[in-house]
Amino acid sequence: MKISDLRLTVIAMPRNTGFVCKHVIVEIDADNGLTGIGEMSDFSHLPHYSLDIQDMAVVLKSILLGQSPFDISLLNKELLSNFPETMFYYEKGNFIRNGIDAALHDLCAKSLGISVAEFIGGRIKEKIKVCYPIFRHRFMEEVEENLAIVRERLSKGFDTFRLYVGKNLDADEAFLAGVKQEFGSKVTIKSLDFSHLLDWKSALKATKRLSQYDFQMVESPAVQNDFEGLHHYRMNTEYPVSEHVWSFRQQSEMIKHDSVDIFNISPIFIGGITAARKAAAAAEVAGKSCLIGTTQELSVGTAAMAHLGSSLVNLNYTSDPTGPELYIGDIVKSPVQYEKGYLLVPGRDLPGLGMELDWDQINKYRVDDLSWGNVSVHQLQDRTSQTKK
Ligand SMILES: O=C(O)C(=O)C[C@@H](O)[C@H](O)C(=O)O
Ligand SMILES: [Mg+2]
Ligand SMILES: [Mg+2]
């Protein structure tokens, strides 16, 4: 089997909040007539520049065409040469590598008539506990809006949530108090996510203030790549600490500095299933746990994470992929399924990722390029369409 062609299609998908995320659907054709699909998810993150999609396709074809899709390690090495790791959370080169690597996994598994989970080592679990995101409060009036989201999601079986915090601690506190009062033990707050907005001491002070309420762990309580700061924070709190993995060098520093309890591993942020498996293996060797994070993918990207999560022996914490529940639409005929707050891993009977593109939906949401609309930094940080300053 040889790779014969590649196509990239840009999608602009609004969230229920009105915030629009741009994703790129990847199709890799093989000379046996099969097509592998992948997803470069959510380019709508800082930094505020965009990539030329036509030029990206030319570069990727120069790397992939004529190659065997089974040479996944070699092709990942080539992709890494072209789109190197950086020490930055939202490095767009990782998004590119992720979409290609997922499509290669889909293509190879399809050609063998097996699912991606089987292709990467088999299934430890058939469903993955996830939590629904409550985005950051900037104003007190957002508290009631967010309690209404919890109410609505609980009615749909989501009993676990994660809260982005740190911009308005009065509102964060009011929300946590409201959850405790209205829902009690029916609702679990998995984590407070500081999103690297505060230095470690400010995050520690905020954590102590909010610790009168119930939550299980804390994520990103220091500025990016402050490995010592994460360690200082971690030594001064009883909460497990998680951090996203955005490069092997960064993960290596976090292991050396004993910065975290949990590695938040998402294929999108480390550049694919192949790289994510290496990061999970490094975590296992270092005696650390993992959770599957998210950039909030569509169903193709979410399915890739479900297959990955299914195969991990150290996936010991509630994970985050809930993208298909956040967007107003999707781009596949049968979106991934959630049941009682679990993401269901596509069945063994479905080859590859188990996803089939829906071109009616794709044509409904497709756009020409990754150019930005009129969007502000706070909207990008908090994934909101709200314009109130
Ligand atoms: O855990 C996180 O941090 C995120 O989920 C980051 C979010 O910004 C996510 O990428 C999103 O687009 O909602
Ligand atoms: Mg996070
Ligand atoms: Mg995102």
mmCIF file of N, CA, C and O in Angstrom, residues 70-113:
data_model
loop_
_atom_site.group_PDB
_atom_site.id
_atom_site.type_symbol
_atom_site.label_atom_id
_atom_site.label_comp_id
_atom_site.label_asym_id
_atom_site.label_seq_id
_atom_site.Cartn_x
_atom_site.Cartn_y
_atom_site.Cartn_z
ATOM 1 N N PHE A 70 2.199 2.399 6.585
ATOM 2 C CA PHE A 70 2.606 1.567 7.727
ATOM 3 C C PHE A 70 3.931 2.042 8.327
ATOM 4 O O PHE A 70 4.290 1.663 9.440
ATOM 5 N N ASP A 71 4.658 2.875 7.573
ATOM 6 C CA ASP A 71 5.920 3.394 8.118
ATOM 7 C C ASP A 71 5.639 4.584 9.024
ATOM 8 O O ASP A 71 6.189 5.683 8.849
ATOM 9 N N ILE A 72 4.772 4.355 9.990
ATOM 10 C CA ILE A 72 4.271 5.438 10.855
ATOM 11 C C ILE A 72 5.398 6.093 11.640
ATOM 12 O O ILE A 72 5.450 7.321 11.784
ATOM 13 N N SER A 73 6.360 5.296 12.133
ATOM 14 C CA SER A 73 7.470 5.890 12.904
ATOM 15 C C SER A 73 8.325 6.776 12.005
ATOM 16 O O SER A 73 8.680 7.898 12.380
ATOM 17 N N LEU A 74 8.632 6.279 10.809
ATOM 18 C CA LEU A 74 9.448 7.066 9.876
ATOM 19 C C LEU A 74 8.715 8.350 9.493
ATOM 20 O O LEU A 74 9.281 9.444 9.499
ATOM 21 N N LEU A 75 7.424 8.224 9.194
ATOM 22 C CA LEU A 75 6.657 9.407 8.756
ATOM 23 C C LEU A 75 6.507 10.413 9.901
ATOM 24 O O LEU A 75 6.572 11.626 9.696
ATOM 25 N N ASN A 76 6.385 9.907 11.131
ATOM 26 C CA ASN A 76 6.365 10.834 12.270
ATOM 27 C C ASN A 76 7.697 11.547 12.413
ATOM 28 O O ASN A 76 7.744 12.741 12.733
ATOM 29 N N LYS A 77 8.774 10.831 12.148
ATOM 30 C CA LYS A 77 10.103 11.471 12.222
ATOM 31 C C LYS A 77 10.223 12.567 11.168
ATOM 32 O O LYS A 77 10.703 13.673 11.430
ATOM 33 N N GLU A 78 9.742 12.280 9.968
ATOM 34 C CA GLU A 78 9.774 13.283 8.887
ATOM 35 C C GLU A 78 8.884 14.484 9.253
ATOM 36 O O GLU A 78 9.263 15.645 9.066
ATOM 37 N N LEU A 79 7.697 14.180 9.777
ATOM 38 C CA LEU A 79 6.779 15.284 10.140
ATOM 39 C C LEU A 79 7.406 16.155 11.227
ATOM 40 O O LEU A 79 7.315 17.385 11.203
ATOM 41 N N LEU A 80 8.096 15.511 12.177
ATOM 42 C CA LEU A 80 8.725 16.272 13.274
ATOM 43 C C LEU A 80 9.851 17.157 12.740
ATOM 44 O O LEU A 80 10.060 18.279 13.212
ATOM 45 N N SER A 81 10.546 16.675 11.698
ATOM 46 C CA SER A 81 11.596 17.516 11.093
ATOM 47 C C SER A 81 10.986 18.762 10.458
ATOM 48 O O SER A 81 11.552 19.848 10.504
ATOM 49 N N ASN A 82 9.818 18.570 9.874
ATOM 50 C CA ASN A 82 9.147 19.705 9.202
ATOM 51 C C ASN A 82 8.355 20.588 10.156
ATOM 52 O O ASN A 82 8.200 21.777 9.902
ATOM 53 N N PHE A 83 7.860 19.989 11.209
ATOM 54 C CA PHE A 83 7.040 20.758 12.170
ATOM 55 C C PHE A 83 7.568 20.463 13.570
ATOM 56 O O PHE A 83 6.975 19.703 14.323
ATOM 57 N N PRO A 84 8.719 21.030 13.922
ATOM 58 C CA PRO A 84 9.408 20.673 15.172
ATOM 59 C C PRO A 84 8.603 21.023 16.426
ATOM 60 O O PRO A 84 7.762 21.932 16.405
ATOM 61 N N GLU A 85 8.878 20.287 17.475
ATOM 62 C CA GLU A 85 8.303 20.608 18.779
ATOM 63 C C GLU A 85 8.795 21.981 19.234
ATOM 64 O O GLU A 85 9.910 22.388 18.902
ATOM 65 N N THR A 86 7.956 22.674 19.995
ATOM 66 C CA THR A 86 8.435 23.889 20.675
ATOM 67 C C THR A 86 8.003 23.757 22.138
ATOM 68 O O THR A 86 7.315 22.818 22.500
ATOM 69 N N MET A 87 8.368 24.727 22.941
ATOM 70 C CA MET A 87 7.995 24.675 24.357
ATOM 71 C C MET A 87 6.744 25.518 24.597
ATOM 72 O O MET A 87 6.664 26.296 25.536
ATOM 73 N N PHE A 88 5.751 25.309 23.672
ATOM 74 C CA PHE A 88 4.538 26.125 23.747
ATOM 75 C C PHE A 88 3.314 25.243 23.627
ATOM 76 O O PHE A 88 3.226 24.382 22.752
ATOM 77 N N TYR A 89 2.344 25.451 24.484
ATOM 78 C CA TYR A 89 1.126 24.656 24.626
ATOM 79 C C TYR A 89 0.373 24.538 23.300
ATOM 80 O O TYR A 89 -0.051 23.454 22.906
ATOM 81 N N TYR A 90 0.168 25.653 22.606
ATOM 82 C CA TYR A 90 -0.688 25.640 21.406
ATOM 83 C C TYR A 90 0.157 25.736 20.133
ATOM 84 O O TYR A 90 -0.191 26.448 19.196
ATOM 85 N N GLU A 91 1.254 25.019 20.067
ATOM 86 C CA GLU A 91 2.111 24.997 18.868
ATOM 87 C C GLU A 91 1.321 24.384 17.698
ATOM 88 O O GLU A 91 0.950 23.209 17.721
ATOM 89 N N LYS A 92 1.092 25.184 16.641
ATOM 90 C CA LYS A 92 0.205 24.745 15.544
ATOM 91 C C LYS A 92 0.832 23.588 14.749
ATOM 92 O O LYS A 92 0.122 22.799 14.121
ATOM 93 N N GLY A 93 2.147 23.468 14.797
ATOM 94 C CA GLY A 93 2.795 22.340 14.112
ATOM 95 C C GLY A 93 2.361 21.012 14.710
ATOM 96 O O GLY A 93 2.212 20.003 14.001
ATOM 97 N N ASN A 94 2.087 21.014 16.021
ATOM 98 C CA ASN A 94 1.615 19.768 16.657
ATOM 99 C C ASN A 94 0.217 19.399 16.166
ATOM 100 O O ASN A 94 -0.113 18.223 16.031
ATOM 101 N N PHE A 95 -0.598 20.438 15.884
ATOM 102 C CA PHE A 95 -1.961 20.173 15.390
ATOM 103 C C PHE A 95 -1.877 19.491 14.017
ATOM 104 O O PHE A 95 -2.633 18.572 13.713
ATOM 105 N N ILE A 96 -0.930 19.980 13.204
ATOM 106 C CA ILE A 96 -0.742 19.420 11.846
ATOM 107 C C ILE A 96 -0.307 17.961 11.943
ATOM 108 O O ILE A 96 -0.901 17.062 11.329
ATOM 109 N N ARG A 97 0.713 17.716 12.763
ATOM 110 C CA ARG A 97 1.231 16.343 12.906
ATOM 111 C C ARG A 97 0.126 15.418 13.421
ATOM 112 O O ARG A 97 -0.003 14.263 13.011
ATOM 113 N N ASN A 98 -0.688 15.951 14.347
ATOM 114 C CA ASN A 98 -1.752 15.127 14.937
ATOM 115 C C ASN A 98 -2.755 14.661 13.885
ATOM 116 O O ASN A 98 -3.134 13.483 13.843
ATOM 117 N N GLY A 99 -3.167 15.585 13.007
ATOM 118 C CA GLY A 99 -4.164 15.224 11.987
ATOM 119 C C GLY A 99 -3.632 14.174 11.025
ATOM 120 O O GLY A 99 -4.360 13.234 10.651
ATOM 121 N N ILE A 100 -2.371 14.292 10.653
ATOM 122 C CA ILE A 100 -1.775 13.328 9.717
ATOM 123 C C ILE A 100 -1.600 11.970 10.389
ATOM 124 O O ILE A 100 -1.973 10.925 9.844
ATOM 125 N N ASP A 101 -1.091 11.990 11.630
ATOM 126 C CA ASP A 101 -0.836 10.729 12.334
ATOM 127 C C ASP A 101 -2.135 9.967 12.561
ATOM 128 O O ASP A 101 -2.189 8.742 12.394
ATOM 129 N N ALA A 102 -3.205 10.682 12.882
ATOM 130 C CA ALA A 102 -4.504 10.011 13.081
ATOM 131 C C ALA A 102 -4.976 9.375 11.773
ATOM 132 O O ALA A 102 -5.441 8.223 11.759
ATOM 133 N N ALA A 103 -4.805 10.097 10.674
ATOM 134 C CA ALA A 103 -5.246 9.567 9.372
ATOM 135 C C ALA A 103 -4.423 8.335 8.981
ATOM 136 O O ALA A 103 -4.959 7.382 8.398
ATOM 137 N N LEU A 104 -3.145 8.327 9.311
ATOM 138 C CA LEU A 104 -2.308 7.153 9.038
ATOM 139 C C LEU A 104 -2.789 5.955 9.854
ATOM 140 O O LEU A 104 -2.887 4.833 9.343
ATOM 141 N N HIS A 105 -3.136 6.187 11.115
ATOM 142 C CA HIS A 105 -3.661 5.104 11.964
ATOM 143 C C HIS A 105 -4.987 4.593 11.408
ATOM 144 O O HIS A 105 -5.216 3.376 11.336
ATOM 145 N N ASP A 106 -5.837 5.517 10.981
ATOM 146 C CA ASP A 106 -7.142 5.123 10.424
ATOM 147 C C ASP A 106 -6.934 4.269 9.172
ATOM 148 O O ASP A 106 -7.539 3.200 9.013
ATOM 149 N N LEU A 107 -6.035 4.728 8.305
ATOM 150 C CA LEU A 107 -5.784 4.039 7.040
ATOM 151 C C LEU A 107 -5.207 2.642 7.270
ATOM 152 O O LEU A 107 -5.681 1.648 6.704
ATOM 153 N N CYS A 108 -4.205 2.551 8.123
ATOM 154 C CA CYS A 108 -3.555 1.247 8.379
ATOM 155 C C CYS A 108 -4.528 0.271 9.031
ATOM 156 O O CYS A 108 -4.638 -0.892 8.620
ATOM 157 N N ALA A 109 -5.261 0.751 10.037
ATOM 158 C CA ALA A 109 -6.190 -0.155 10.733
ATOM 159 C C ALA A 109 -7.295 -0.605 9.787
ATOM 160 O O ALA A 109 -7.680 -1.788 9.775
ATOM 161 N N LYS A 110 -7.784 0.333 8.959
ATOM 162 C CA LYS A 110 -8.823 -0.032 7.976
ATOM 163 C C LYS A 110 -8.298 -1.118 7.041
ATOM 164 O O LYS A 110 -8.997 -2.082 6.729
ATOM 165 N N SER A 111 -7.045 -0.976 6.597
ATOM 166 C CA SER A 111 -6.520 -1.959 5.626
ATOM 167 C C SER A 111 -6.376 -3.338 6.275
ATOM 168 O O SER A 111 -6.391 -4.360 5.576
ATOM 169 N N LEU A 112 -6.268 -3.375 7.602
ATOM 170 C CA LEU A 112 -6.176 -4.664 8.312
ATOM 171 C C LEU A 112 -7.539 -5.137 8.794
ATOM 172 O O LEU A 112 -7.651 -6.225 9.387
ATOM 173 N N GLY A 113 -8.553 -4.291 8.620
ATOM 174 C CA GLY A 113 -9.905 -4.658 9.048
ATOM 175 C C GLY A 113 -10.065 -4.667 10.559
ATOM 176 O O GLY A 113 -10.901 -5.399 11.114
#
